[in-house]
XYZ file of C-alpha atoms in Angstrom:
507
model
C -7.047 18.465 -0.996
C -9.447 21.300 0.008
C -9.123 24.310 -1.945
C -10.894 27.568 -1.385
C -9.976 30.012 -4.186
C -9.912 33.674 -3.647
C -10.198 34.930 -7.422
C -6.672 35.150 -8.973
C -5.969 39.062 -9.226
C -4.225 39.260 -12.577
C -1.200 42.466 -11.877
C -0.232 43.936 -14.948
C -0.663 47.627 -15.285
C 1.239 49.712 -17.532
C 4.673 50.129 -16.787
C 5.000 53.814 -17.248
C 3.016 54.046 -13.828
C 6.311 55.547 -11.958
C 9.894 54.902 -12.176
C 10.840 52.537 -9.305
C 11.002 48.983 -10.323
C 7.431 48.334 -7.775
C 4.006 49.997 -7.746
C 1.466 49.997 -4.571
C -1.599 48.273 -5.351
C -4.209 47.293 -2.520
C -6.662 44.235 -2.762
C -9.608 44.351 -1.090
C -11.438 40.870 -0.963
C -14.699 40.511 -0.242
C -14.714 37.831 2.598
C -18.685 38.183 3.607
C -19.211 37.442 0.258
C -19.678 33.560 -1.444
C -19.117 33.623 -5.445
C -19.113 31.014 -5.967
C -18.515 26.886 -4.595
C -16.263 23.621 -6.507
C -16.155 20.458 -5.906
C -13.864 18.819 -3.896
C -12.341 16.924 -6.464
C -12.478 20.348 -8.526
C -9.008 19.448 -9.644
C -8.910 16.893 -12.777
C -6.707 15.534 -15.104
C -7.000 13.467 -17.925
C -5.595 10.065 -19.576
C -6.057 10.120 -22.843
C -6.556 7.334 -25.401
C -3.751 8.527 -27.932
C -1.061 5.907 -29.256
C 2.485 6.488 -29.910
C 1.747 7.426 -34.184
C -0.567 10.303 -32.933
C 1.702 13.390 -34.382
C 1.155 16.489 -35.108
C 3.423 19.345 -37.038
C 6.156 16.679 -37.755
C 6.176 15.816 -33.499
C 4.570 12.446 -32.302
C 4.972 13.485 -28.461
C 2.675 10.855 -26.871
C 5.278 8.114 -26.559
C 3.892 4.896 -23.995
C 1.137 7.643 -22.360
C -1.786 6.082 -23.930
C -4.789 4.237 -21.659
C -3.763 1.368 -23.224
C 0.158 1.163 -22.573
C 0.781 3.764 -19.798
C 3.310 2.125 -17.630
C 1.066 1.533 -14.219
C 4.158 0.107 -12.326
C 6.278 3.490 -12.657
C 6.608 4.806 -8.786
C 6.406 8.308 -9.584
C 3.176 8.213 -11.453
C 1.629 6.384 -8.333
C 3.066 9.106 -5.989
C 1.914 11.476 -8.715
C -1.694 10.600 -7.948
C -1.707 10.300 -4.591
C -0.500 13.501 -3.996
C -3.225 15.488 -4.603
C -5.561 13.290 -1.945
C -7.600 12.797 -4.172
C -7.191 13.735 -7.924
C -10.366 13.049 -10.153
C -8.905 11.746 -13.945
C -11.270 11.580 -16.498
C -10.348 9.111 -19.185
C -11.003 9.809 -21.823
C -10.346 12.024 -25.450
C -10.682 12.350 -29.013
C -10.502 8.343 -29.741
C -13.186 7.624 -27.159
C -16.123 6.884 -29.800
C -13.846 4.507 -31.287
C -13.447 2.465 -28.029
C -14.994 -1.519 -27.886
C -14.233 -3.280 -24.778
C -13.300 -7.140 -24.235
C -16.007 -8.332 -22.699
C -17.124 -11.876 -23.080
C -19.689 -11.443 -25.615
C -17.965 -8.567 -27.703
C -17.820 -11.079 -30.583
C -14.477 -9.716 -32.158
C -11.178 -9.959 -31.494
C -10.258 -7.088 -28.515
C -6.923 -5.285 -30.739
C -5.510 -1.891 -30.285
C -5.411 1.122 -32.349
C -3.927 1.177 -35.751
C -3.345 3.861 -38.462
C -6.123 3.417 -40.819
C -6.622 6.560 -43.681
C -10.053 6.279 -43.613
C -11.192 5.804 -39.675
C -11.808 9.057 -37.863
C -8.739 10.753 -37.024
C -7.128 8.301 -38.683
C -7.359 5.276 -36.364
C -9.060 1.970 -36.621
C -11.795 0.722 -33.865
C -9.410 0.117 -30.574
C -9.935 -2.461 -27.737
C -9.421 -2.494 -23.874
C -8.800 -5.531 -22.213
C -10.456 -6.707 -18.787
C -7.087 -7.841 -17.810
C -5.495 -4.128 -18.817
C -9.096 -2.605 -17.430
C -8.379 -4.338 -14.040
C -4.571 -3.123 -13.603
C -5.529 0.519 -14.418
C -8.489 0.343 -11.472
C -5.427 -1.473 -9.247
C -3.571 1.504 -9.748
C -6.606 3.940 -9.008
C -7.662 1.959 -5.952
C -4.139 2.224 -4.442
C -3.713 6.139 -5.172
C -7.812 6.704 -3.825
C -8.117 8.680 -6.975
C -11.610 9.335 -8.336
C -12.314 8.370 -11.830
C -14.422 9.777 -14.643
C -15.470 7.082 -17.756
C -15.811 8.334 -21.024
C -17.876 6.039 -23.167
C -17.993 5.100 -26.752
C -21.682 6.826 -27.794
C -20.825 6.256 -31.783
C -21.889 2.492 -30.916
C -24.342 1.385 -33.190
C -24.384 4.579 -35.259
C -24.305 5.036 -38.813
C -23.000 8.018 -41.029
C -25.647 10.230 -42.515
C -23.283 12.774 -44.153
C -19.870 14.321 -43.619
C -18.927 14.617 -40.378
C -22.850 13.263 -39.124
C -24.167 10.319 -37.437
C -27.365 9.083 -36.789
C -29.319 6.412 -35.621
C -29.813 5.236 -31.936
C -26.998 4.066 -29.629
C -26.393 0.728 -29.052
C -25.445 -0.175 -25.493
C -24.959 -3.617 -25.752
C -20.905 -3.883 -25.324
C -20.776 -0.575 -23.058
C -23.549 -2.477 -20.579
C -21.799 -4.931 -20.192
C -18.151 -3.160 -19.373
C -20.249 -1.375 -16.791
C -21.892 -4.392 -15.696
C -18.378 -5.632 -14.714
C -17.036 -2.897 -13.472
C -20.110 -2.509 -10.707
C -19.940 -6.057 -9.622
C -15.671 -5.107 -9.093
C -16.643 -2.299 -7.312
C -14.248 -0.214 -9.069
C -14.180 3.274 -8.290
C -16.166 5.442 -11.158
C -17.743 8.648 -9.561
C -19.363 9.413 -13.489
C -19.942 7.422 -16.784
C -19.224 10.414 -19.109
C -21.753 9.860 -22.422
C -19.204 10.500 -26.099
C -16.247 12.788 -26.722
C -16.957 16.214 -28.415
C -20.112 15.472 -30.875
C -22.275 17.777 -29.901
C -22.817 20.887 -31.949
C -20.920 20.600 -35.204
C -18.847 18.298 -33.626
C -14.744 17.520 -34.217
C -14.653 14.662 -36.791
C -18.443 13.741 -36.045
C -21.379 14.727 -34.714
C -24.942 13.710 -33.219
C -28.179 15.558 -32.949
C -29.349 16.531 -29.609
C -32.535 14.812 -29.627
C -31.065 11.458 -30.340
C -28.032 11.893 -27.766
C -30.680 13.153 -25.091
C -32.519 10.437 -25.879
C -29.469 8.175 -25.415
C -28.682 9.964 -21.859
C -32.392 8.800 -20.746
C -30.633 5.134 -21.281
C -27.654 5.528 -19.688
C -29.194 6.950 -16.743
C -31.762 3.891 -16.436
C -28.597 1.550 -17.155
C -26.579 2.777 -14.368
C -29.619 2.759 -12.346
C -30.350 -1.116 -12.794
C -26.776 -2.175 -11.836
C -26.059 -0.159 -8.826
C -29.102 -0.726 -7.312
C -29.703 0.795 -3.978
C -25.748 1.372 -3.932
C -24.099 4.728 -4.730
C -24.734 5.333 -8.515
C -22.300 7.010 -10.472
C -23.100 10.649 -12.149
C -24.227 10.992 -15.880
C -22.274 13.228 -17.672
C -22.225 14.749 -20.877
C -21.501 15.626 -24.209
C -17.639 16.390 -23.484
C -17.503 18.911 -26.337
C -17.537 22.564 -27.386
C -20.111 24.637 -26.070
C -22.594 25.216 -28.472
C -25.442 27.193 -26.514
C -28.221 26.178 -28.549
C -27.566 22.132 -28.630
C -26.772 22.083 -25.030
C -30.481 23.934 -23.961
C -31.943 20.957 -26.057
C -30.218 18.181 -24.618
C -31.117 19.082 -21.329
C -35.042 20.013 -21.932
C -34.776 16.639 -24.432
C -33.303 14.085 -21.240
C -35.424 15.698 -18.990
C -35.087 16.846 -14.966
C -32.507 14.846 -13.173
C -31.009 13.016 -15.760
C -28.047 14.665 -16.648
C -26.002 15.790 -13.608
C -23.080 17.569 -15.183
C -22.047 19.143 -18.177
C -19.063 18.978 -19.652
C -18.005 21.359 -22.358
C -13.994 21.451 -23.435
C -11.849 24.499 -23.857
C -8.710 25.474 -26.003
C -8.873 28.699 -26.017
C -4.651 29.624 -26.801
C -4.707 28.517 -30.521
C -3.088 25.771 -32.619
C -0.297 23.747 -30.651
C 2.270 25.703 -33.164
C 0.999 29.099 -33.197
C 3.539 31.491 -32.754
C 1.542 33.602 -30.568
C 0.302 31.219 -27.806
C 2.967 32.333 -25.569
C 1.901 35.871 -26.198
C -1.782 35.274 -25.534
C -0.926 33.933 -22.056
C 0.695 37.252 -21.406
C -2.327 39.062 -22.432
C -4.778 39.457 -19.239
C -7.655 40.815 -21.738
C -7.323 37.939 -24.237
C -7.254 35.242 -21.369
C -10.134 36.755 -20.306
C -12.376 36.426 -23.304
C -13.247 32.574 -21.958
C -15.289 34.109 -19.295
C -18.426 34.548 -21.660
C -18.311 31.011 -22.541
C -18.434 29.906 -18.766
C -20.983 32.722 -17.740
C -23.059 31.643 -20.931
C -23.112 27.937 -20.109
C -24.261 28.576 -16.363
C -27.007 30.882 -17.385
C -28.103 27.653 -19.975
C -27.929 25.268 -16.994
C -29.796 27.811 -14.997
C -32.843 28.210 -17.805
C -32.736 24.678 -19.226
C -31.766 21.764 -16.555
C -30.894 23.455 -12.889
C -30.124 20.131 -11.520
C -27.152 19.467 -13.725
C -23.771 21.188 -12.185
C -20.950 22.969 -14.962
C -17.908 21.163 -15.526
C -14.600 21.501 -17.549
C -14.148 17.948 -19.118
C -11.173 18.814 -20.692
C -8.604 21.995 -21.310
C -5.039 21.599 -22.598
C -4.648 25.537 -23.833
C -3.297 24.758 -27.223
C -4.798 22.134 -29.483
C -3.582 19.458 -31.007
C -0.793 17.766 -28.119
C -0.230 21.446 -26.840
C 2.532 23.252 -28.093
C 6.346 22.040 -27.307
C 7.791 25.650 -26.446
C 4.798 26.410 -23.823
C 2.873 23.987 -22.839
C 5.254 22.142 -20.664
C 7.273 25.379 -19.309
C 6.699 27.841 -16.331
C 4.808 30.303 -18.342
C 1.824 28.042 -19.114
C 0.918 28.075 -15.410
C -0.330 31.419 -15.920
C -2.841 30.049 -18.342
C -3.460 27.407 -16.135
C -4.300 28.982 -13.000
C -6.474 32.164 -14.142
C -8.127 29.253 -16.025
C -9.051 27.297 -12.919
C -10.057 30.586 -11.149
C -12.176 31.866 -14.515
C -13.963 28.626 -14.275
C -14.469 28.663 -10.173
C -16.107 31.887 -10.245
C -18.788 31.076 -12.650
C -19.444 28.031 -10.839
C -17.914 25.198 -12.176
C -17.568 22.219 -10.084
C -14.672 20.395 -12.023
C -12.058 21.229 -14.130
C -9.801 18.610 -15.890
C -6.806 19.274 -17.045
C -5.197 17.760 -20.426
C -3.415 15.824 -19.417
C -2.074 14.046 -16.507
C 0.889 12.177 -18.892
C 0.765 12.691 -22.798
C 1.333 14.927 -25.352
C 2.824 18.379 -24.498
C 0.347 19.713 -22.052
C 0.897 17.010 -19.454
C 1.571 18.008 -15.757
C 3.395 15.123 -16.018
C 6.885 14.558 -18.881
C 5.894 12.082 -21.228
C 9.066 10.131 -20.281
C 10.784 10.655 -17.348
C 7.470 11.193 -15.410
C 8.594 14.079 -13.596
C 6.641 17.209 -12.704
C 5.728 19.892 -15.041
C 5.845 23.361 -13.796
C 1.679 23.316 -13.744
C 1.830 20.187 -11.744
C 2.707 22.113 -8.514
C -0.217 23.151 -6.258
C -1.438 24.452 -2.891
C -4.396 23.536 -0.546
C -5.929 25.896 1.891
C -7.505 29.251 2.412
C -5.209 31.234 -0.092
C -4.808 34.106 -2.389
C -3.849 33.516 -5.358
C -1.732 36.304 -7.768
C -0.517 36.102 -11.322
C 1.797 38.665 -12.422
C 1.733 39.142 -16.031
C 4.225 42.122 -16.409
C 7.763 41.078 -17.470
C 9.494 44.011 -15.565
C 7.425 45.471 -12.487
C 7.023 44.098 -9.667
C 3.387 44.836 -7.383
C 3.849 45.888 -3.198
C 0.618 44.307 -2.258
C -1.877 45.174 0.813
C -4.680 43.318 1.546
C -8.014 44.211 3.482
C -10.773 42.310 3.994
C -14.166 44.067 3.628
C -15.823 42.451 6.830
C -13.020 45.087 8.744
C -13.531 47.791 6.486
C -16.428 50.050 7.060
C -18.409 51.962 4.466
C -16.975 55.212 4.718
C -13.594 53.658 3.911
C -15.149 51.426 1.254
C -16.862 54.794 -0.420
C -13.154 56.379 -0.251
C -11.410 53.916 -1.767
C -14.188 54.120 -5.075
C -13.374 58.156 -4.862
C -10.729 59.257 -3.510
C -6.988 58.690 -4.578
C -5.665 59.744 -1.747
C -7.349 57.713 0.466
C -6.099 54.816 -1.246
C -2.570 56.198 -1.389
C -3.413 55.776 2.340
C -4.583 52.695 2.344
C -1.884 51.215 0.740
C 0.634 51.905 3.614
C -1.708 49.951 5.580
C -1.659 46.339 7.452
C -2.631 42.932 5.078
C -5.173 41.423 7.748
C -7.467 39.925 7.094
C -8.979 39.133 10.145
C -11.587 41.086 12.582
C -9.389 41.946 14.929
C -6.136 43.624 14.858
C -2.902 41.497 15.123
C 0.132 42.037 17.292
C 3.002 41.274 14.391
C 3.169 37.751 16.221
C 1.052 36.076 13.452
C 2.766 34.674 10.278
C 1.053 34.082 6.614
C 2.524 31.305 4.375
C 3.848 32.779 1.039
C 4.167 30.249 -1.644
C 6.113 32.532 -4.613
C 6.726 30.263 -7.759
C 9.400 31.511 -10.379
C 11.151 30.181 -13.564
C 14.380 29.083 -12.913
C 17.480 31.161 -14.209
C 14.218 33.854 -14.982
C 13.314 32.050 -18.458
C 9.698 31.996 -18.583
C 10.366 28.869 -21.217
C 12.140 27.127 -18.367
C 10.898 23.115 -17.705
C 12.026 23.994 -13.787
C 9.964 26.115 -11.116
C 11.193 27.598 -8.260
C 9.272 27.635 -4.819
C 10.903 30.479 -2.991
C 13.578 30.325 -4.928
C 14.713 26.729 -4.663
C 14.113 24.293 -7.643
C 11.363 22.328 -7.192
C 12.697 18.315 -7.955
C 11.869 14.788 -7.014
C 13.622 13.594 -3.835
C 16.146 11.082 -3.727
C 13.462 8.504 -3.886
C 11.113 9.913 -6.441
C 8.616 11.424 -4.179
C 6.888 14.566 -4.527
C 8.696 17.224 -2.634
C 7.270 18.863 0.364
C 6.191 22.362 -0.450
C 7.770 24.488 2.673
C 6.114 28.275 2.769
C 8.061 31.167 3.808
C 6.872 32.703 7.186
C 5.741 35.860 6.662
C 4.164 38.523 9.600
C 0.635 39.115 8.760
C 0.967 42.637 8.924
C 3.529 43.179 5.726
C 2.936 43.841 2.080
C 3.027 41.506 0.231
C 5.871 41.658 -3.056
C 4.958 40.049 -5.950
C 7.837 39.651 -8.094
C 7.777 40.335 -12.390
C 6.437 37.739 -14.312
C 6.047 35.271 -10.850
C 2.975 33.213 -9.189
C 2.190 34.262 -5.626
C 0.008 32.005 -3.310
C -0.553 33.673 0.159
C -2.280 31.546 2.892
C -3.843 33.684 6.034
C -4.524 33.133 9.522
C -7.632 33.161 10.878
C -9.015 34.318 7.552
C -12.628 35.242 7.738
C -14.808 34.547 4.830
C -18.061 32.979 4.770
C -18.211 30.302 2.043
C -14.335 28.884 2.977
C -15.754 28.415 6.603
C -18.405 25.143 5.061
């Protein structure tokens, strides 16, 4: 799916503005200018590692959603997947370092996880199967999806302190697992290098110079068993941006070794905070993650310019998400200034937790059936969030490549010229249209107008599974180019253009 994002425009002004239930507003994108480029598998998701006892505030909400006993066979998840032609997954999360796999020579029996007081996070050591590791790849090979490893980088490692590990990496069992999965031809884009130890670390940690040291070997592992084939991407650390211990690890592993980083974000609170629905709401709050994407692409840009910004994971609340939000309407807001946040300061991918598990997943833990924050749209589109609860936004929209500079300097200056502009056409084109051209308009509301509501509306019809389980087609209204656009309180607009002009969607 090819997306080019125009940046989401978040509409909430003050609602004393005037007395109708609409205010005028004009948008004037900047199509002759390129912010900013993604991937195309910039959309991600993740499957976690989780088993059913993982609980939080009295709620175990991960149910059969686990890597190890997510049910592959179920139609839906399939269709799921291949759906978004292609989604990346990353697999991968907090019980990754805790990961062996049952390879020939692992010299222990290949279990699951248990509950065990005294393992980090409260697990044991867990095992995948080659038997189980085969049927998930089955599964990805069928859908074409594009898949992101996250490896165990504990191996080997002892505890120094609380919360710190040390010692060198052993890649004995992982080497292998890779070994196999090359000669399968299995299709991992990017061997992703531990799960959220770098800084201080969540539960444990490793110093930069050792897990830049550790990269170096990945890099030369991957490079022995691919050969002259296509090698998979190193990635790394999967953790919380901590400016100073990412600068090392990339002067530490050196030019060309590390080709993305990964950095994770939960930036809405606690999973039962009271005010996470509130801090969606709140365009300045939301936007407070914007230093943490600027700061890590001015880090890349000092330290290690060949390596490329990524998301590796994002659920907006912590700990499974939280169970009035996460899985409703209102969390797309989150969701999508999120993905256009990260897109303008360069990130290439941005993975979403999760795909199935918890309360965050785009898909329900046990029906499989769309979340609200599942639904998306390719193309060349606008995209609109309107955070205000009771005004709606009349939109224009001008493109600056038809705009000259004596309009440009009057809409800085003078009101009234924008009073004028806003009774103006939305092309977007370099020449003017007849009325014969349409847009598509893609306006997504809660259903019954409960921004808690499970169910999104697509023009106002419910989006649902057909009949038999498929994905529904998502059927635009027609609009003529020349009209304003209206978003609606509280709503989602995408608006796709004709003919748009602007230089970094035409590549």
């Amino acid at each position: 799916m090819r997306l080019c994002f125009l940046i989401p425009l978040l509409l909430c002004l003050p609602t004393l503005i005037r007395s109708e239930d609409y205010s005028d507003v004009t948008i004037v994108i900047r199509g002759s200018e390129t912010i900013a480029s993604t991937s195309d598998e910039f959309i991600c998701t993740t499957i976690d590692w989780w088993p059913p006892e993982k609980c939080n505030y009295d709620q175990c909400p991960w149910g059969q959603a686990s890597i190890l006993n997510l049910d592959l066979t179920n139609p839906v998840l399939a269709k799921a997947i291949q759906a978004f032609s292609p989604l990346r997954i990353r697999l991968g999360g907090s019980l990754q370092d805790q990961v062996v796999y049952g390879t020939p020579n692992l010299g222990s029996p290949c279990t699951p996880f248990s509950r065990v007081s005294s393992g980090l996070f409260g697990f044991s050591q867990g095992c995948i199967t080659m038997e189980r590791w085969d049927a998930i790849n089955n599964l990805f090979v069928d859908t074409g999806a594009v898949i992101t490893f996250g490896l165990n980088a504990l191996q080997g490692r002892q505890q120094m302190g609380k919360g710190v590990w040390g010692g060198a990496w052993n890649s004995s069992n992982a080497r292998e697992f890779m070994e196999y999965t090359a000669s399968m031809n299995y299709p991992i884009d990017s061997w992703e290098f531990g799960n959220e130890l770098s800084g201080s670390g969540i539960g444990a940690s490793v110093g930069a110079e050792q897990y830049g040291k550790d990269i170096i070997e990945l890099k030369s592992i991957i490079n022995e068993l691919y050969g002259n084939s296509r090698k998979p991407l190193v990635v790394a650390p999967g953790g919380f941006y901590d400016q100073k211990w990412y600068a090392q690890l990339l002067d530490i592993s050196g030019p060309n070794v590390l080709d993305a980083m990964t950095h994770h974000i939960y930036n809405l609170g606690a999973g039962n905070d009271p005010q996470v629905a509130n801090r969606i709401l709140n365009p300045q709050y939301l936007g407070q993650t914007s230093d943490t994407f600027r700061d890590l692409q001015m880090t890349i840009q000092r330290h290690g310019s060949w390596s490329a910004p990524w998301v590796g994971e994002a659920g907006g609340a912590y700990n499974s998400g939280s169970r009035t939000v996460s899985n409703t309407f209102l969390n797309s807001f989150w969701y999508l200034d999120q993905l256009g946040q990260s897109a303008k300061y360069d990130t290439k991918v941005y993975c979403r937790q999760t795909l199935i598990g918890g309360n965050y997943g785009l898909l329900d833990t046990n029906t499989y059936v769309p979340n609200p924050d599942y639904y998306r749209q390719g193309g060349v589109a606008l995209l609109m969030l309107n955070l205000n609860k009771n005004m709606g936004f009349m939109v224009s929209v001008r493109n600056d490549l038809n705009i000259n500079f004596r309009e440009m300097a009057g809409i800085k200056r003078d009101g009234s010229f924008v009073h004028g502009l806003k009774r103006t056409v939305s092309w977007v084109g370099s020449k003017a249209s007849d009325g014969l051209q349409k847009r598509e308009e893609y306006h997504l509301t809660p259903q019954d107008g409960n921004p808690f509501a499970r169910t999104v509306l697509l023009n106002g019809a419910p989006l649902q599974l057909t009949e038999d389980g498929d994905i529904p087609s998502l059927a635009p209204d027609l609009v003529s180019v020349n009209s304003p656009i209206y978003v609606a309180p509280l709503s989602i607009a995408f608006v796709v253009f004709p003919d748009f002009e602007a230089e970094g969607c035409e590549r």
